[in-house]
Short mmCIF file of the C-alpha atoms (twelve columns), coordinates in Angstrom:
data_MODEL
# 
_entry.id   MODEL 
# 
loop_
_atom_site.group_PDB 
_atom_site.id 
_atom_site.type_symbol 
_atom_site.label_atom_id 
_atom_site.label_alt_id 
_atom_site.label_comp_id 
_atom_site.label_asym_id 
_atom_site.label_seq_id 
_atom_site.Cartn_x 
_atom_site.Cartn_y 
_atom_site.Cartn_z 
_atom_site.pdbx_PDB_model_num 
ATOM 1   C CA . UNK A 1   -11.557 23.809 -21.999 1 
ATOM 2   C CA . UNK A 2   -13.672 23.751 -25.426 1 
ATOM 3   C CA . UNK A 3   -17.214 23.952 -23.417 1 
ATOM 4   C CA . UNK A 4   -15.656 26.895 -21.455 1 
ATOM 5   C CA . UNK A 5   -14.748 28.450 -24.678 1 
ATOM 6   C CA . UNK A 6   -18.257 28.267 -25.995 1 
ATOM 7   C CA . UNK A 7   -19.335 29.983 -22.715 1 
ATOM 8   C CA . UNK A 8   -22.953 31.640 -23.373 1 
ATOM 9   C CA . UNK A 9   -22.806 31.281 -27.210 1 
ATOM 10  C CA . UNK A 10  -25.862 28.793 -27.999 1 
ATOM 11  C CA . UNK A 11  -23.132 26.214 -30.226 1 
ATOM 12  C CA . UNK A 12  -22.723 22.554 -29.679 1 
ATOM 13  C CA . UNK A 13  -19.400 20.455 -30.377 1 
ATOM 14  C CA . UNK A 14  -20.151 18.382 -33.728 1 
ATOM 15  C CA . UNK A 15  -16.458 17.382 -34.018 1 
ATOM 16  C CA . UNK A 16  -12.759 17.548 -32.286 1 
ATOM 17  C CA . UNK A 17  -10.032 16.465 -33.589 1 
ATOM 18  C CA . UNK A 18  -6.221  16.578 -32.462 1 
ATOM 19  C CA . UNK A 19  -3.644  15.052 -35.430 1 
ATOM 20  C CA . UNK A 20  -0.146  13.675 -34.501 1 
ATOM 21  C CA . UNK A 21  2.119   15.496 -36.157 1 
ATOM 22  C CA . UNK A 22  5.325   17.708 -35.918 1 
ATOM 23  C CA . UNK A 23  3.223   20.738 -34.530 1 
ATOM 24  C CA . UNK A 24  -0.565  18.869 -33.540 1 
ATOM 25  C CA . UNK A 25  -3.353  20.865 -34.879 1 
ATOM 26  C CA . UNK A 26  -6.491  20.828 -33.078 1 
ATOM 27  C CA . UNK A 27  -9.568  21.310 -34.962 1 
ATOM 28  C CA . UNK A 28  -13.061 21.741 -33.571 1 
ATOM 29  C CA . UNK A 29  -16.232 21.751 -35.858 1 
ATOM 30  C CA . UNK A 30  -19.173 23.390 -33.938 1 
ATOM 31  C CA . UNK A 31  -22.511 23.993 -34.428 1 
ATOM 32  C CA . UNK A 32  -25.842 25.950 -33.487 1 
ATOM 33  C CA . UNK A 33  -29.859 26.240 -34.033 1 
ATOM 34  C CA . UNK A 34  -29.245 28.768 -36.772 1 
ATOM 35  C CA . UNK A 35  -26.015 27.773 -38.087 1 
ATOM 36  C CA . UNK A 36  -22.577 29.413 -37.034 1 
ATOM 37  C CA . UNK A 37  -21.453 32.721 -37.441 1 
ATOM 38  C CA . UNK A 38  -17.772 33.750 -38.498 1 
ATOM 39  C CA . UNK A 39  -17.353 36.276 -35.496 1 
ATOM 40  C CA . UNK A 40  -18.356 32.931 -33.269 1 
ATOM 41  C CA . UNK A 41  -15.827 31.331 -34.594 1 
ATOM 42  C CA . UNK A 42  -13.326 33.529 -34.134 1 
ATOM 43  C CA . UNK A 43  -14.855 34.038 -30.619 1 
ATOM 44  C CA . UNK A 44  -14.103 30.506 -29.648 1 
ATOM 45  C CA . UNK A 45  -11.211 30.320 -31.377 1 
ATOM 46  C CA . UNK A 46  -9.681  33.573 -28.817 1 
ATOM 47  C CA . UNK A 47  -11.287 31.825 -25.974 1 
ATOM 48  C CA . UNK A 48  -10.051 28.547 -26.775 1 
ATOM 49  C CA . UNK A 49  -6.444  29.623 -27.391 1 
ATOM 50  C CA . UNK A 50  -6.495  31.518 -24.196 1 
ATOM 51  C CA . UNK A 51  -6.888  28.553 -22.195 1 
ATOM 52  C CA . UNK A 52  -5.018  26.393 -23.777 1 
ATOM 53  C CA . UNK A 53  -1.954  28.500 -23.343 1 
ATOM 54  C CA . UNK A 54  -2.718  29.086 -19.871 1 
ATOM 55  C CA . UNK A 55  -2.569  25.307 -18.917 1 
ATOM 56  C CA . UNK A 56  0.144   24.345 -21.144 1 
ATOM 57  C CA . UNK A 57  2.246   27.355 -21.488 1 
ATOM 58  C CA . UNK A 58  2.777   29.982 -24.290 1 
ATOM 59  C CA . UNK A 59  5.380   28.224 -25.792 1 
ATOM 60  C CA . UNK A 60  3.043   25.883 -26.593 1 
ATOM 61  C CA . UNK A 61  3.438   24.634 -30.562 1 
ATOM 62  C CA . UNK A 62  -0.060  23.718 -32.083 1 
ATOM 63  C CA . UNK A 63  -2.219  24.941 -34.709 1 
ATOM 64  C CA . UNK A 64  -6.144  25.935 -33.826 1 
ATOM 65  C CA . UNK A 65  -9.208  25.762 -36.587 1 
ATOM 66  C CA . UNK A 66  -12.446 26.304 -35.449 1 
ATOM 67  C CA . UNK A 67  -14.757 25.724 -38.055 1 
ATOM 68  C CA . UNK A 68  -18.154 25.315 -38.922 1 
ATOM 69  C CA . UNK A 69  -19.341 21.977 -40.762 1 
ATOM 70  C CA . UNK A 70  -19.342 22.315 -44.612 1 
ATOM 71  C CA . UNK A 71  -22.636 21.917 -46.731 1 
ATOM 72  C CA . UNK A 72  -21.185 18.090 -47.741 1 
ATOM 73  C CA . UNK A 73  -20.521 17.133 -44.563 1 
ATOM 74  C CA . UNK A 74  -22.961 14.545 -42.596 1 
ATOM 75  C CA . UNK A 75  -25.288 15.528 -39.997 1 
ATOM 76  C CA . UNK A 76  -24.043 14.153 -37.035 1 
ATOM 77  C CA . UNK A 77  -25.506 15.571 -33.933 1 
ATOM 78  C CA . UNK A 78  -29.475 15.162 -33.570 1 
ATOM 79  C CA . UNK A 79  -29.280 19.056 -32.587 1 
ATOM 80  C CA . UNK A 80  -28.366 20.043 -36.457 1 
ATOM 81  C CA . UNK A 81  -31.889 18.934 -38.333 1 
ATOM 82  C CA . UNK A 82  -34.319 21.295 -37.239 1 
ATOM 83  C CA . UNK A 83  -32.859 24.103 -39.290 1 
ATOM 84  C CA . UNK A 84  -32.615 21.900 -41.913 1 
ATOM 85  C CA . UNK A 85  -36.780 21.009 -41.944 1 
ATOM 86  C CA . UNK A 86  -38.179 21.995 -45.486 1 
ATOM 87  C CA . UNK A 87  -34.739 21.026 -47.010 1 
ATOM 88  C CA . UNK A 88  -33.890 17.275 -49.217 1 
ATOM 89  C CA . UNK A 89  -32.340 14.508 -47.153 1 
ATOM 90  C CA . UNK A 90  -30.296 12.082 -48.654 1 
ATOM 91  C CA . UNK A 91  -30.167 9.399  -45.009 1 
ATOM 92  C CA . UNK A 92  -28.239 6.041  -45.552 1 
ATOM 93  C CA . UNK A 93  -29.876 3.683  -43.086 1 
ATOM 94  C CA . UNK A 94  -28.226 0.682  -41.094 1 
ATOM 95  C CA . UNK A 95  -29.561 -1.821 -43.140 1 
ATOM 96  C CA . UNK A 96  -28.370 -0.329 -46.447 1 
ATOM 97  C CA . UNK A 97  -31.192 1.432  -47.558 1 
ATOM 98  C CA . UNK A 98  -31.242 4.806  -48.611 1 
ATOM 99  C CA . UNK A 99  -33.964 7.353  -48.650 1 
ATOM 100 C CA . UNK A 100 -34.093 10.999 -50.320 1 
ATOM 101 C CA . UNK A 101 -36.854 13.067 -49.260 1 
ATOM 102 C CA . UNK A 102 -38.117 16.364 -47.615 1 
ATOM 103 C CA . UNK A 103 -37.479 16.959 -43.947 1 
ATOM 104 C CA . UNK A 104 -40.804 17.927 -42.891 1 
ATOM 105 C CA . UNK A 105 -39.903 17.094 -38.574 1 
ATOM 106 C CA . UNK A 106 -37.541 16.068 -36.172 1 
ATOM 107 C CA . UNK A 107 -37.923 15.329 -32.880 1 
ATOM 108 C CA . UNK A 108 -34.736 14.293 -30.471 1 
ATOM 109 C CA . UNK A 109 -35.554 10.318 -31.341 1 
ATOM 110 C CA . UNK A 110 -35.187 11.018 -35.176 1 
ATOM 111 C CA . UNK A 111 -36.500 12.671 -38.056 1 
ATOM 112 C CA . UNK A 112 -39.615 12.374 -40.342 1 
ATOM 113 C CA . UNK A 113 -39.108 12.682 -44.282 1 
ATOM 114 C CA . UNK A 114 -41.272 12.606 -47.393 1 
ATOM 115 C CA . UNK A 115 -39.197 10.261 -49.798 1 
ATOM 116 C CA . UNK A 116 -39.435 11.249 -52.852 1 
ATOM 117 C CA . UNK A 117 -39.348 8.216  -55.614 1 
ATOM 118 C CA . UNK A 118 -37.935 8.737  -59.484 1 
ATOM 119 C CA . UNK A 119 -39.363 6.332  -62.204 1 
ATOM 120 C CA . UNK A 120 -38.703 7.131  -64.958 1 
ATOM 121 C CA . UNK A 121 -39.858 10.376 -65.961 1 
ATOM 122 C CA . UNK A 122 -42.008 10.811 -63.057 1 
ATOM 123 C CA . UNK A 123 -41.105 11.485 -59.339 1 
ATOM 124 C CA . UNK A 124 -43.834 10.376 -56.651 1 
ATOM 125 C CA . UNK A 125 -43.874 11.896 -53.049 1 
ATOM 126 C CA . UNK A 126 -45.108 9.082  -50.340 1 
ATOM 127 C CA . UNK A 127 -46.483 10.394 -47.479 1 
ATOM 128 C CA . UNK A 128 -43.957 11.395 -44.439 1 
ATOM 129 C CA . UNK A 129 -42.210 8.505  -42.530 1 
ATOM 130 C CA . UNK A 130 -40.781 8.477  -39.280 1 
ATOM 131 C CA . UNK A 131 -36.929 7.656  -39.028 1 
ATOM 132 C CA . UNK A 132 -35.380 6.967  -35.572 1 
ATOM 133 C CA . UNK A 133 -31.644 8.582  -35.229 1 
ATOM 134 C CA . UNK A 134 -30.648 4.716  -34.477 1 
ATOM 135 C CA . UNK A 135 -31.449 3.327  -37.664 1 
ATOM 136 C CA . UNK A 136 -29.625 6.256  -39.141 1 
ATOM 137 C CA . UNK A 137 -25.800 5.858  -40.704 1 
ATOM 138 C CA . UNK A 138 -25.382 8.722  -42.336 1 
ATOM 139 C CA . UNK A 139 -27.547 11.598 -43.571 1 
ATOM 140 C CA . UNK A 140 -26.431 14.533 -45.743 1 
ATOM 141 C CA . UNK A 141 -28.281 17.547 -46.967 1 
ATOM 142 C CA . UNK A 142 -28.801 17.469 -50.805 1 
ATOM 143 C CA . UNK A 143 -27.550 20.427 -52.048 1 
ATOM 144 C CA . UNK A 144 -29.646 22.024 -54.967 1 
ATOM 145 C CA . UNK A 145 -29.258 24.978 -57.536 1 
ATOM 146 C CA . UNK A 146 -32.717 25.413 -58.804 1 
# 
């Protein structure tokens, strides 16, 4: 029902979630190339809602968000980086390193940063390493107000 929702719009599903409560609210967290606009949201949302009360009935109970992901949140599809290329990665890797550095590419196997190094009052840039999605755990956009 959710991919039929999206119809045309050029979105991806980055999250769906149903909690099991009293009345179940259904969240879905999508995505795009350039980000997600409100009126797509609420797009989906009308779409979405449609359906579902069509298959389960208009008395239906249940709550519906459809939502972008928040600046904090992890990047979690490999579709999300590419708009994020010029922008600080903080990635958390599978064997418990971390890195902070520029996006400068990624491809669908992973992404390519320039980590940037602090000691002590001096930062050093190494040159750009290649980091397949696999060895990745987590990775967050650092959020700056320079």
């Amino acid at each position: 029902m959710l991919q039929d929702a999206i119809g045309e719009e050029e979105l991806f599903i980055v999250g769906l979630t149903l909690s099991d409560s009293m009345l179940p609210k259904v969240t879905v967290t999508l995505d795009g190339p350039t980000g997600l606009a409100i009126q797509a949201c609420a797009t989906v949302s009308r779409r979405l809602a449609r359906r579902i009360d069509e298959h389960y009935g208009e008395d239906s109970a249940y709550s519906l968000e459809v939502t972008s992901p928040g600046a904090d949140q992890p990047l979690t599809d490999p579709r999300q980086y590419t708009r994020h290329i010029g922008r600080s990665l903080a990635l958390k890797l599978a064997d418990g390193t971390e890195k902070t550095g520029v996006l400068t590419a990624a491809t669908p196997e992973g992404v390519e940063i320039e980590e940037v190094i602090k000691q002590k009052t001096k930062k050093t840039t190494l040159p750009a390493a290649f980091y397949p999605f696999a060895d990745i755990q987590e990775a967050k956009v650092v959020i700056s107000f320079k």
